Short mmCIF file of C-alpha atoms in Angstrom, two decimals:
data_model
loop_
_atom_site.label_atom_id
_atom_site.label_comp_id
_atom_site.label_asym_id
_atom_site.label_seq_id
_atom_site.Cartn_x
_atom_site.Cartn_y
_atom_site.Cartn_z
CA MET A 407 15.70 -80.25 34.11
CA ASP A 408 18.96 -78.43 34.46
CA LYS A 409 20.08 -79.50 37.79
CA ALA A 410 23.74 -78.87 37.89
CA VAL A 411 24.93 -76.21 40.14
CA ALA A 412 22.11 -73.99 40.97
CA LYS A 413 19.84 -76.79 42.05
CA PRO A 414 17.82 -75.62 45.16
CA LEU A 415 17.84 -78.04 48.31
CA VAL A 416 14.25 -77.67 48.66
CA ASP A 417 12.03 -77.09 45.72
CA ILE A 418 8.28 -76.78 46.15
CA GLN A 419 6.22 -77.15 43.10
CA ASN A 420 2.54 -76.47 42.83
CA LEU A 421 1.72 -76.97 46.04
CA THR A 422 -1.87 -77.17 47.18
CA PHE A 423 -2.75 -77.79 50.99
CA SER A 424 -6.29 -77.51 52.60
CA ARG A 425 -7.54 -78.06 56.03
CA GLY A 426 -10.96 -79.20 56.13
CA GLU A 427 -12.98 -76.89 53.70
CA ARG A 428 -10.33 -74.20 54.10
CA VAL A 429 -7.63 -73.76 51.44
CA ILE A 430 -4.18 -72.85 52.87
CA TYR A 431 -1.89 -73.05 49.83
CA ASP A 432 -3.25 -72.94 46.18
CA ASP A 433 -0.68 -74.04 43.53
CA MET A 434 2.22 -72.29 45.28
CA SER A 435 5.81 -72.95 44.04
CA MET A 436 9.06 -71.79 45.96
CA GLN A 437 12.70 -72.83 45.99
CA PHE A 438 15.41 -72.70 48.61
CA ALA A 439 18.79 -72.23 47.52
CA ARG A 440 21.61 -74.31 49.17
CA GLY A 441 23.65 -72.39 51.59
CA LYS A 442 21.39 -69.58 51.74
CA VAL A 443 18.91 -68.09 54.32
CA THR A 444 15.66 -67.92 52.78
CA ALA A 445 12.79 -66.25 54.56
CA ILE A 446 9.02 -66.61 54.45
CA MET A 447 7.03 -63.65 55.64
CA GLY A 448 3.41 -63.04 55.75
CA PRO A 449 0.73 -62.12 58.03
CA SER A 450 -0.42 -64.37 60.89
CA GLY A 451 -2.75 -67.02 60.25
CA ILE A 452 -1.84 -68.02 56.67
CA GLY A 453 -0.21 -71.25 57.64
CA LYS A 454 3.59 -70.63 57.75
CA THR A 455 4.32 -73.21 60.18
CA THR A 456 2.08 -75.78 58.19
CA LEU A 457 4.65 -74.99 55.32
CA LEU A 458 7.37 -76.20 57.54
CA ARG A 459 5.29 -79.18 58.72
CA LEU A 460 4.72 -80.01 54.86
CA ILE A 461 8.52 -79.96 54.06
CA GLY A 462 9.06 -82.16 57.19
CA GLY A 463 6.70 -84.58 56.01
CA GLN A 464 4.33 -84.02 59.04
CA LEU A 465 1.45 -83.22 56.84
CA LYS A 466 0.64 -84.39 53.33
CA PRO A 467 -0.34 -81.81 50.74
CA ASP A 468 -3.25 -82.37 48.64
CA ALA A 469 -1.25 -81.79 45.44
CA GLY A 470 2.13 -80.93 44.44
CA HIS A 471 5.77 -81.86 44.77
CA ILE A 472 8.12 -81.03 47.66
CA TRP A 473 11.51 -82.08 46.59
CA PHE A 474 14.03 -82.45 49.29
CA GLU A 475 17.41 -83.36 47.51
CA ASP A 476 16.27 -85.84 45.04
CA GLN A 477 13.17 -87.18 47.11
CA ASP A 478 9.69 -86.14 46.94
CA ILE A 479 8.85 -85.87 50.55
CA PRO A 480 5.01 -86.54 50.38
CA THR A 481 5.57 -89.59 48.37
CA LEU A 482 8.17 -91.01 50.89
CA GLY A 483 7.29 -94.09 53.00
CA ARG A 484 7.81 -94.14 56.74
CA ARG A 485 11.44 -95.56 56.72
CA ASP A 486 12.57 -93.15 53.92
CA LEU A 487 10.92 -90.16 55.44
CA TYR A 488 12.77 -90.89 58.54
CA GLN A 489 15.91 -91.05 56.94
CA ALA A 490 15.27 -87.97 55.04
CA ARG A 491 14.37 -86.06 58.41
CA LYS A 492 17.93 -87.04 59.87
CA LYS A 493 19.21 -84.45 57.29
CA MET A 494 16.90 -81.75 58.28
CA SER A 495 15.88 -80.16 61.61
CA MET A 496 13.30 -77.71 62.88
CA LEU A 497 13.40 -75.17 65.69
CA PHE A 498 10.04 -74.82 67.05
CA GLN A 499 8.48 -71.62 68.29
CA SER A 500 8.32 -72.95 71.87
CA GLY A 501 11.81 -74.56 71.66
CA ALA A 502 10.20 -77.91 72.22
CA LEU A 503 12.82 -78.90 74.63
CA PHE A 504 12.15 -82.27 76.43
CA SER A 505 11.25 -81.06 79.92
CA ASP A 506 12.50 -84.14 81.79
CA MET A 507 15.91 -83.73 80.53
CA THR A 508 18.81 -81.37 81.26
CA VAL A 509 19.95 -79.11 78.51
CA PHE A 510 23.00 -81.50 77.95
CA ASP A 511 20.69 -84.42 77.66
CA ASN A 512 18.31 -82.45 75.41
CA VAL A 513 21.35 -81.75 72.94
CA ALA A 514 22.79 -85.23 73.37
CA PHE A 515 19.29 -86.74 72.58
CA PRO A 516 19.53 -86.99 68.68
CA ILE A 517 23.01 -88.10 68.79
CA ARG A 518 22.35 -90.75 71.15
CA GLU A 519 19.28 -91.83 69.24
CA HIS A 520 20.81 -92.02 65.86
CA THR A 521 24.39 -92.89 66.43
CA LYS A 522 26.42 -95.45 68.49
CA LEU A 523 29.17 -92.99 69.54
CA PRO A 524 30.97 -93.58 72.71
CA GLU A 525 29.83 -91.09 75.53
CA GLU A 526 33.00 -89.24 75.54
CA ILE A 527 32.66 -88.28 71.84
CA ILE A 528 29.09 -87.27 72.57
CA ARG A 529 30.08 -85.37 75.40
CA MET A 530 32.54 -83.41 73.32
CA MET A 531 30.00 -82.71 70.28
CA VAL A 532 27.33 -81.41 72.88
CA LEU A 533 29.74 -79.10 74.40
CA MET A 534 30.95 -77.86 71.11
CA LYS A 535 27.20 -77.18 69.93
CA LEU A 536 26.39 -75.62 73.22
CA GLU A 537 29.48 -73.28 73.04
CA SER A 538 28.29 -72.07 69.44
CA VAL A 539 25.11 -70.90 71.03
CA GLY A 540 26.84 -69.73 74.36
CA LEU A 541 25.22 -71.96 76.54
CA ARG A 542 28.09 -74.16 77.57
CA GLY A 543 27.81 -73.14 81.11
CA ALA A 544 24.03 -73.91 81.40
CA ARG A 545 24.36 -77.44 80.58
CA ASP A 546 23.12 -78.92 83.74
CA LEU A 547 20.05 -76.82 84.00
CA MET A 548 16.59 -77.93 83.27
CA PRO A 549 14.63 -76.45 80.43
CA ALA A 550 12.26 -74.72 82.98
CA GLU A 551 15.21 -72.82 84.46
CA LEU A 552 16.12 -71.28 81.25
CA SER A 553 14.72 -67.91 80.16
CA GLY A 554 12.70 -67.89 76.71
CA GLY A 555 15.65 -66.76 74.54
CA MET A 556 18.21 -69.25 76.31
CA ALA A 557 15.63 -72.13 75.69
CA ARG A 558 15.35 -71.33 71.98
CA ARG A 559 19.17 -71.25 71.81
CA ALA A 560 19.40 -74.50 73.52
CA ALA A 561 16.68 -75.77 71.02
CA LEU A 562 19.04 -74.47 68.42
CA ALA A 563 21.96 -76.46 69.80
CA ARG A 564 19.95 -79.63 69.42
CA ALA A 565 18.74 -78.73 66.23
CA ILE A 566 22.30 -78.59 64.81
CA ALA A 567 23.49 -81.43 66.90
CA LEU A 568 23.63 -84.19 63.92
CA ASP A 569 24.96 -81.31 61.38
CA PRO A 570 21.53 -81.41 59.04
CA GLN A 571 21.61 -79.80 55.89
CA LEU A 572 18.43 -78.14 56.33
CA ILE A 573 17.37 -76.04 59.29
CA MET A 574 13.95 -74.46 59.52
CA TYR A 575 13.14 -72.07 61.97
CA ASP A 576 9.53 -71.43 63.10
CA GLU A 577 9.14 -67.77 64.42
CA PRO A 578 12.41 -67.71 65.85
CA PHE A 579 12.02 -64.02 66.96
CA ALA A 580 8.48 -64.17 68.50
CA GLY A 581 8.19 -62.94 72.08
CA GLN A 582 11.94 -62.10 72.42
CA ASP A 583 13.63 -59.15 74.03
CA PRO A 584 15.72 -57.08 71.92
CA ILE A 585 18.80 -58.47 73.08
CA SER A 586 18.06 -62.17 72.78
CA MET A 587 16.57 -61.37 69.49
CA GLY A 588 19.84 -59.84 68.26
CA VAL A 589 21.48 -62.94 69.54
CA ILE A 590 19.37 -65.26 67.56
CA VAL A 591 19.40 -63.11 64.52
CA ARG A 592 23.21 -63.21 64.56
CA LEU A 593 23.25 -66.90 65.38
CA ILE A 594 21.12 -67.94 62.50
CA ARG A 595 23.39 -66.07 59.92
CA SER A 596 26.51 -67.41 61.51
CA LEU A 597 25.63 -70.96 61.84
CA ASN A 598 24.42 -70.98 58.43
CA ASP A 599 27.63 -69.63 56.95
CA ALA A 600 29.82 -71.36 59.45
CA LEU A 601 28.11 -74.89 59.00
CA GLY A 602 27.36 -74.60 55.36
CA LEU A 603 23.60 -74.94 56.29
CA THR A 604 20.51 -74.06 54.13
CA SER A 605 18.18 -71.98 56.44
CA ILE A 606 14.37 -71.35 56.09
CA VAL A 607 13.34 -68.75 58.48
CA VAL A 608 9.55 -68.30 59.01
CA SER A 609 8.68 -64.97 60.71
CA HIS A 610 6.65 -61.87 60.55
CA ASP A 611 9.34 -59.70 61.99
CA VAL A 612 10.16 -57.68 59.00
CA ASN A 613 13.27 -55.93 60.15
CA GLU A 614 15.07 -58.87 61.61
CA VAL A 615 14.25 -61.00 58.71
CA MET A 616 15.11 -58.47 56.11
CA SER A 617 18.45 -57.92 57.89
CA ILE A 618 19.82 -61.69 57.32
CA ALA A 619 17.86 -63.27 54.63
CA ASP A 620 19.60 -63.72 51.22
CA TYR A 621 16.00 -64.35 49.63
CA VAL A 622 12.63 -63.54 50.85
CA TYR A 623 8.97 -64.86 50.09
CA VAL A 624 6.03 -62.94 51.06
CA VAL A 625 3.08 -65.07 51.36
CA ALA A 626 -0.71 -64.15 51.64
CA GLU A 627 -3.67 -65.22 50.31
CA ARG A 628 -2.76 -68.60 49.78
CA ARG A 629 0.15 -67.93 47.33
CA VAL A 630 3.42 -66.10 47.01
CA ILE A 631 2.59 -62.35 46.46
CA GLY A 632 6.22 -61.41 46.04
CA HIS A 633 9.67 -62.66 46.25
CA GLY A 634 13.18 -61.44 45.81
CA THR A 635 16.14 -60.35 47.66
CA PRO A 636 15.54 -57.83 50.51
CA GLU A 637 16.40 -54.91 48.26
CA GLN A 638 14.26 -56.13 45.47
CA LEU A 639 11.27 -56.57 47.97
CA ARG A 640 11.54 -52.95 49.32
CA GLN A 641 11.02 -51.62 45.61
CA HIS A 642 7.97 -54.11 45.13
CA GLU A 643 5.21 -52.51 43.36
CA SER A 644 2.46 -54.86 45.01
CA PRO A 645 0.44 -52.63 47.67
CA LEU A 646 -0.03 -55.79 49.69
CA VAL A 647 3.52 -56.48 49.82
CA GLN A 648 4.16 -52.65 51.03
CA GLN A 649 1.52 -52.81 53.57
CA PHE A 650 3.09 -55.76 54.99
CA LEU A 651 6.74 -54.55 54.92
CA GLN A 652 5.83 -51.16 56.46
CA GLY A 653 3.48 -52.56 58.68
CA LEU A 654 0.41 -50.46 57.82
CA ALA A 655 -2.79 -51.07 59.62
CA ASP A 656 -5.03 -50.89 56.91
CA GLY A 657 -4.70 -51.58 53.08
CA PRO A 658 -5.26 -54.51 51.04
CA VAL A 659 -5.41 -56.50 54.23
CA PRO A 660 -8.24 -54.65 56.04
CA PHE A 661 -8.10 -53.71 59.52
CA HIS A 662 -11.71 -54.82 60.19
CA PHE A 663 -12.62 -58.59 60.35
CA LYS A 664 -15.29 -59.29 57.94
CA ALA A 665 -18.60 -58.15 59.55
CA ALA A 666 -22.03 -57.00 58.86
CA ASP A 667 -22.54 -53.29 58.09
CA TYR A 668 -21.62 -51.12 61.30
CA ALA A 669 -24.49 -48.66 61.19
CA GLN A 670 -27.08 -51.35 60.55
CA GLU A 671 -25.65 -53.55 63.39
CA LEU A 672 -25.95 -50.89 65.91
CA MET A 673 -29.48 -50.03 64.96
CA GLU A 674 -30.52 -53.68 65.32
CA LEU A 675 -29.30 -53.67 68.89
CA LYS A 676 -31.52 -50.67 69.66
CA ALA A 677 -34.59 -52.56 68.08
CA MET B 693 -36.07 -81.28 66.28
CA ILE B 694 -35.71 -85.13 66.09
CA LEU B 695 -33.57 -84.59 63.07
CA ASP B 696 -31.16 -82.53 64.97
CA LYS B 697 -30.93 -85.06 67.70
CA LEU B 698 -30.49 -87.71 65.36
CA GLN B 699 -27.76 -85.85 63.63
CA GLN B 700 -26.00 -85.13 67.02
CA LEU B 701 -26.41 -88.91 67.80
CA GLY B 702 -25.01 -89.86 64.49
CA ALA B 703 -22.17 -87.34 64.79
CA ALA B 704 -21.11 -88.54 68.22
CA THR B 705 -21.17 -92.33 66.92
CA LEU B 706 -18.97 -91.43 64.17
CA GLU B 707 -16.68 -89.45 66.42
CA THR B 708 -16.48 -92.46 68.93
CA ILE B 709 -15.71 -94.90 65.95
CA GLN B 710 -13.12 -92.54 64.70
CA GLY B 711 -11.68 -92.43 68.23
CA PHE B 712 -11.37 -96.43 68.33
CA GLY B 713 -9.75 -96.03 65.11
CA ARG B 714 -7.12 -93.50 66.11
CA ALA B 715 -6.49 -95.49 69.33
CA THR B 716 -5.86 -98.60 67.20
CA LEU B 717 -3.39 -96.81 65.10
CA MET B 718 -1.57 -95.41 68.04
CA LEU B 719 -1.29 -99.03 69.48
CA ALA B 720 -0.16 -100.39 66.23
CA GLY B 721 2.20 -97.92 65.72
CA ALA B 722 3.61 -98.28 69.43
CA LEU B 723 3.69 -102.17 69.02
CA TRP B 724 4.90 -102.53 65.54
CA GLY B 725 8.49 -104.16 65.15
CA ARG B 726 10.56 -105.35 67.80
CA PRO B 727 10.60 -103.60 71.02
CA ARG B 728 13.90 -102.04 71.85
CA PHE B 729 14.22 -103.22 75.32
CA VAL B 730 18.02 -103.31 75.14
CA LYS B 731 18.58 -99.71 73.88
CA ALA B 732 15.62 -98.21 75.77
CA TRP B 733 15.76 -100.15 78.89
CA PRO B 734 16.46 -96.92 81.12
CA LEU B 735 13.00 -95.66 79.47
CA TYR B 736 11.37 -98.56 80.67
CA ILE B 737 12.65 -98.69 83.91
CA LYS B 738 11.81 -95.20 84.63
CA GLN B 739 8.11 -95.66 83.35
CA PHE B 740 7.88 -98.85 85.51
CA TYR B 741 8.82 -96.84 88.62
CA VAL B 742 6.47 -93.86 87.65
CA VAL B 743 3.74 -96.00 86.78
CA GLY B 744 4.11 -98.87 89.14
CA VAL B 745 6.15 -97.96 92.00
CA LEU B 746 4.62 -94.68 92.74
CA SER B 747 1.34 -96.11 92.62
CA LEU B 748 2.22 -98.46 95.47
CA LEU B 749 1.20 -96.21 98.48
CA ILE B 750 -2.30 -95.67 97.31
CA ILE B 751 -2.70 -99.32 96.52
CA VAL B 752 -1.26 -100.74 99.55
CA VAL B 753 -3.39 -98.34 101.78
CA SER B 754 -6.55 -98.96 100.07
CA GLY B 755 -6.07 -102.51 100.07
CA LEU B 756 -5.47 -102.66 103.66
CA PHE B 757 -8.73 -100.79 104.62
CA ILE B 758 -10.75 -102.56 102.08
CA GLY B 759 -9.72 -105.76 103.56
CA MET B 760 -10.38 -104.53 107.01
CA VAL B 761 -13.73 -103.36 106.08
CA LEU B 762 -14.59 -106.58 104.32
CA ALA B 763 -13.50 -108.52 107.46
CA LEU B 764 -15.65 -106.27 109.65
CA GLN B 765 -18.83 -106.48 107.36
CA GLY B 766 -18.25 -110.03 106.62
CA TYR B 767 -18.10 -111.07 110.35
CA THR B 768 -21.29 -109.42 111.52
CA VAL B 769 -23.09 -111.30 108.87
CA LEU B 770 -21.39 -114.74 109.25
CA SER B 771 -21.52 -114.62 113.19
CA LYS B 772 -25.37 -114.77 112.90
CA PHE B 773 -25.24 -118.18 111.36
CA GLY B 774 -22.09 -119.13 113.41
CA ALA B 775 -19.92 -119.35 110.31
CA GLU B 776 -17.21 -117.20 111.40
CA GLN B 777 -14.80 -119.53 110.18
CA MET B 778 -15.61 -118.76 106.43
CA LEU B 779 -14.39 -115.31 106.91
CA GLY B 780 -11.00 -116.20 105.43
CA PRO B 781 -12.58 -117.43 102.08
CA LEU B 782 -15.09 -114.57 102.09
CA VAL B 783 -12.15 -111.95 102.35
CA ALA B 784 -9.95 -113.94 99.96
CA LEU B 785 -12.46 -114.83 97.34
CA SER B 786 -14.07 -111.11 97.20
CA LEU B 787 -10.49 -109.61 96.86
CA LEU B 788 -9.16 -112.11 94.38
CA ARG B 789 -12.17 -112.23 92.15
CA GLU B 790 -13.63 -108.88 92.15
CA LEU B 791 -12.13 -106.09 94.47
CA GLY B 792 -8.43 -106.64 93.73
CA PRO B 793 -8.56 -106.40 89.98
CA VAL B 794 -11.54 -103.86 90.03
CA VAL B 795 -10.40 -101.22 92.58
CA THR B 796 -6.72 -101.45 91.56
CA ALA B 797 -7.84 -100.56 88.06
CA LEU B 798 -10.13 -97.73 89.33
CA LEU B 799 -7.30 -96.42 91.63
CA PHE B 800 -4.82 -96.87 88.69
CA ALA B 801 -6.92 -94.87 86.45
CA GLY B 802 -7.13 -92.18 88.92
CA ARG B 803 -3.55 -92.21 90.11
CA ALA B 804 -1.48 -93.18 86.78
CA GLY B 805 -3.93 -93.06 83.97
CA SER B 806 -4.43 -89.28 84.84
CA ALA B 807 -0.80 -88.50 85.01
CA LEU B 808 -0.10 -90.37 81.77
CA THR B 809 -2.78 -88.36 79.89
CA ALA B 810 -1.74 -85.03 81.33
CA GLU B 811 1.99 -85.64 80.67
CA ILE B 812 1.45 -86.59 76.97
CA GLY B 813 -1.15 -84.08 76.45
CA LEU B 814 1.39 -81.29 77.81
CA MET B 815 4.10 -82.79 75.81
CA LYS B 816 1.68 -82.71 72.30
CA ALA B 817 0.89 -78.87 73.56
CA THR B 818 4.70 -77.89 74.08
CA GLU B 819 5.53 -79.60 70.57
CA GLN B 820 7.72 -82.17 72.23
CA LEU B 821 6.11 -84.99 70.30
CA SER B 822 6.40 -83.02 67.08
CA GLY B 823 9.97 -82.19 67.78
CA MET B 824 10.66 -85.71 68.19
CA GLU B 825 9.22 -86.73 64.97
CA MET B 826 11.15 -84.05 63.37
CA MET B 827 14.35 -85.53 64.79
CA ALA B 828 13.39 -88.77 62.93
CA VAL B 829 12.55 -90.37 66.65
CA ASP B 830 9.08 -91.86 66.44
CA PRO B 831 7.18 -90.77 69.54
CA LEU B 832 4.87 -93.73 69.45
CA ARG B 833 7.90 -95.76 70.16
CA ARG B 834 9.91 -93.81 72.35
CA ILE B 835 6.90 -92.20 74.55
CA ILE B 836 3.87 -94.42 74.07
CA ALA B 837 5.35 -97.87 73.88
CA PRO B 838 7.15 -97.59 77.42
CA ARG B 839 4.35 -96.32 79.14
CA LEU B 840 2.20 -98.82 77.61
CA TRP B 841 4.10 -101.84 78.95
CA ALA B 842 4.81 -100.29 82.07
CA GLY B 843 0.96 -100.05 82.61
CA VAL B 844 0.17 -103.62 81.46
CA VAL B 845 2.84 -105.20 83.50
CA CYS B 846 2.60 -103.11 86.59
CA MET B 847 -1.22 -103.16 87.27
CA PRO B 848 -1.58 -106.88 87.76
CA LEU B 849 1.22 -106.92 90.05
CA LEU B 850 -0.25 -104.10 91.99
CA ALA B 851 -3.90 -105.90 92.00
CA LEU B 852 -1.85 -108.82 93.40
CA ILE B 853 -0.27 -106.73 96.18
CA PHE B 854 -3.67 -105.04 96.75
CA THR B 855 -5.10 -108.61 97.32
CA ALA B 856 -2.40 -109.68 99.63
CA VAL B 857 -2.44 -106.75 101.68
CA GLY B 858 -6.43 -106.93 101.86
CA ILE B 859 -6.18 -110.43 103.03
CA LEU B 860 -3.81 -109.35 105.83
CA GLY B 861 -5.95 -106.55 106.57
CA GLY B 862 -8.82 -109.00 106.98
CA HIS B 863 -6.70 -110.95 109.30
CA LEU B 864 -6.03 -107.97 111.28
CA VAL B 865 -9.52 -107.35 111.97
CA GLY B 866 -11.21 -110.76 111.86
CA VAL B 867 -8.42 -112.59 113.81
CA ASP B 868 -6.55 -110.02 115.83
CA TRP B 869 -9.55 -107.83 116.71
CA LEU B 870 -12.88 -109.90 116.57
CA GLY B 871 -11.29 -113.09 117.78
CA VAL B 872 -11.81 -115.55 114.70
CA ASP B 873 -9.43 -118.51 115.01
CA ALA B 874 -6.08 -117.87 112.97
CA GLY B 875 -5.71 -121.46 111.94
CA GLY B 876 -9.40 -121.39 110.80
CA TYR B 877 -8.83 -118.28 108.67
CA TRP B 878 -6.15 -119.61 106.87
CA SER B 879 -7.05 -123.31 106.42
CA ALA B 880 -10.70 -122.33 105.25
CA MET B 881 -9.01 -120.09 102.89
CA GLN B 882 -6.66 -122.51 101.61
CA ALA B 883 -9.38 -125.19 101.18
CA ASN B 884 -11.84 -122.88 99.35
CA VAL B 885 -9.49 -120.92 96.82
CA ASP B 886 -8.94 -122.49 93.87
CA PHE B 887 -5.60 -121.35 92.10
CA GLU B 888 -6.97 -121.68 88.45
CA GLN B 889 -10.62 -120.62 89.08
CA ASP B 890 -9.84 -117.83 91.52
CA VAL B 891 -6.20 -116.48 91.40
CA LEU B 892 -5.63 -116.99 87.69
CA ASN B 893 -8.90 -115.60 86.76
CA GLY B 894 -8.37 -112.44 88.87
CA ILE B 895 -4.98 -111.95 87.21
CA ILE B 896 -6.45 -112.45 83.74
CA LYS B 897 -9.12 -109.84 84.91
CA SER B 898 -6.32 -107.62 85.93
CA THR B 899 -4.47 -107.82 82.87
CA VAL B 900 -7.28 -107.00 80.68
CA PHE B 901 -8.16 -103.68 82.82
CA ALA B 902 -4.39 -102.93 82.62
CA PHE B 903 -4.64 -102.85 78.95
CA VAL B 904 -7.83 -101.24 78.79
CA VAL B 905 -6.96 -98.23 81.21
CA THR B 906 -3.48 -97.90 79.81
CA VAL B 907 -4.78 -97.48 76.52
CA ILE B 908 -7.39 -95.16 77.14
CA ALA B 909 -5.05 -92.97 79.13
CA LEU B 910 -2.35 -92.98 76.43
CA HIS B 911 -4.76 -92.40 73.56
CA LYS B 912 -6.66 -89.43 75.44
CA GLY B 913 -3.28 -87.79 76.01
CA PHE B 914 -2.17 -88.44 72.25
CA ASP B 915 -5.43 -87.08 70.89
CA ALA B 916 -5.94 -84.31 73.31
CA VAL B 917 -6.64 -80.93 71.92
CA PRO B 918 -3.09 -79.17 72.52
CA THR B 919 -4.70 -76.24 74.97
CA SER B 920 -5.06 -76.16 78.86
CA GLU B 921 -8.55 -76.88 78.36
CA GLY B 922 -8.04 -79.70 76.02
CA ILE B 923 -5.81 -81.30 78.31
CA SER B 924 -8.08 -80.88 81.24
CA ARG B 925 -10.89 -82.39 79.46
CA ALA B 926 -8.59 -85.14 78.37
CA THR B 927 -7.48 -86.02 81.73
CA THR B 928 -11.09 -86.02 83.25
CA GLN B 929 -12.23 -88.17 80.29
CA THR B 930 -9.61 -90.70 80.86
CA VAL B 931 -10.58 -91.38 84.43
CA VAL B 932 -14.25 -91.34 83.52
CA THR B 933 -13.86 -93.48 80.34
CA ALA B 934 -11.37 -95.81 82.07
CA SER B 935 -13.66 -96.35 85.05
CA LEU B 936 -16.55 -97.24 83.12
CA ALA B 937 -14.84 -99.43 80.72
CA VAL B 938 -13.28 -101.44 83.76
CA LEU B 939 -16.61 -101.63 85.19
CA GLY B 940 -18.23 -102.91 81.88
CA PHE B 941 -15.40 -105.19 81.02
CA ASP B 942 -15.58 -106.78 84.69
CA PHE B 943 -19.27 -107.74 84.14
CA VAL B 944 -18.52 -109.30 80.80
CA LEU B 945 -15.38 -111.03 82.27
CA THR B 946 -17.19 -112.21 85.56
CA ALA B 947 -19.95 -113.54 83.16
CA VAL B 948 -17.67 -115.68 81.08
CA MET B 949 -15.51 -116.94 84.07
CA PHE B 950 -18.04 -117.42 86.87
CA GLY B 951 -21.40 -117.15 85.24
CA GLY B 952 -21.63 -120.64 83.70
#
């Protein structure tokens, strides 16, 4: 394989994953280039979060490879997996801040767990991370005292605490007001460029994602239905991709959940 | 019809066995490797406080009242036979052998067990456990292990405190109120209570109960369906399952210790 410069940080090859009887991904492949913001879009319920958990090794695929640097995540043992996870981090939809610690301690948590740095240096690191998300003044607050947007920014500060190579965002824009949405959009882009990260953003907020992503994958029906730069995608010929990007209620993805014939069902009620 | 019932029975049995399997895996994960007492001591101290110290009040008050009731009931029966001086051993033996370990375990399941389940279930629902895992910190060691140790260490201590307070409660009613001779109360107790047979067996019982209750509480929380309904069900299950398990184990242990 030609692995020189263009080698992606995360390379998913022929991934198949199912939950019980239900197949989530069928022979899917995608690459995440170093230093870029790559977005995964798709309708709700197609397992976008599942994909992040697969990359993080919290779930194991039925088949396929998930290469992170030179390691195939599903084959790693516990120790190696935990080592690999130190190089990646994930921003959960809920933020997943530890509710029994202050914002400061939350951000300090991964540093304290994985390093033996003296407390003064930890303090400096935490303040720098908090400053970069604009929450240095909120360091003594408890997570319950933060607004949704602030909680997500605090979680973001924690996610970059150990300067990971890869950061995965799970629906970072969901449930945010326009201002904090704008803040998070800007943060994802600026942190990616300033820290030299590789970012994966899972979202179905088309406009926000298209505005910051370098590359976009649209996933539906267990596979990638379209990919390319935002400009390329807007020109994409697939009706499914277009339905999704334009937010049309009906199209290849039907508005109605699968049901019996309407007229017939109404008549049954009568009888 | 019968086939359906049979199928349900089979499914329930399989589910139970799988539950045991998951609980064992959780336990193995939590206890695997060297416990990091040195680095993690603040976590342990906190859990000892939450699980142990905060349970003290209910244990002390319950112990006091159960000791007082025992003395009152015991006295009415014993005095019919003119055997009031045996009140001390009656109270002490009942508490040491049975009531101390069992009632403490039941109260512990209700007070600390349910809290552990709800806390861990909610941590799961808010993705805190997942988040921890993604930060390369094992939640089994970081969250489960300190709580497990706290439960296993604290409950026998709580049972001893319960028993001691109960004996004082018995003294309060028997000696101070009903007029049993104080010297008789203590000396008969001293003569009739055997350290190994009674005190040690009580501690062993209590340690077993502590393990059973704590593991059930932690497992139910860790295994909870991460919704509000799931957590509420898990909390209820903790109290019910732990209480029944304690009573079941009590019978078996009593049969082994005192049955022969």
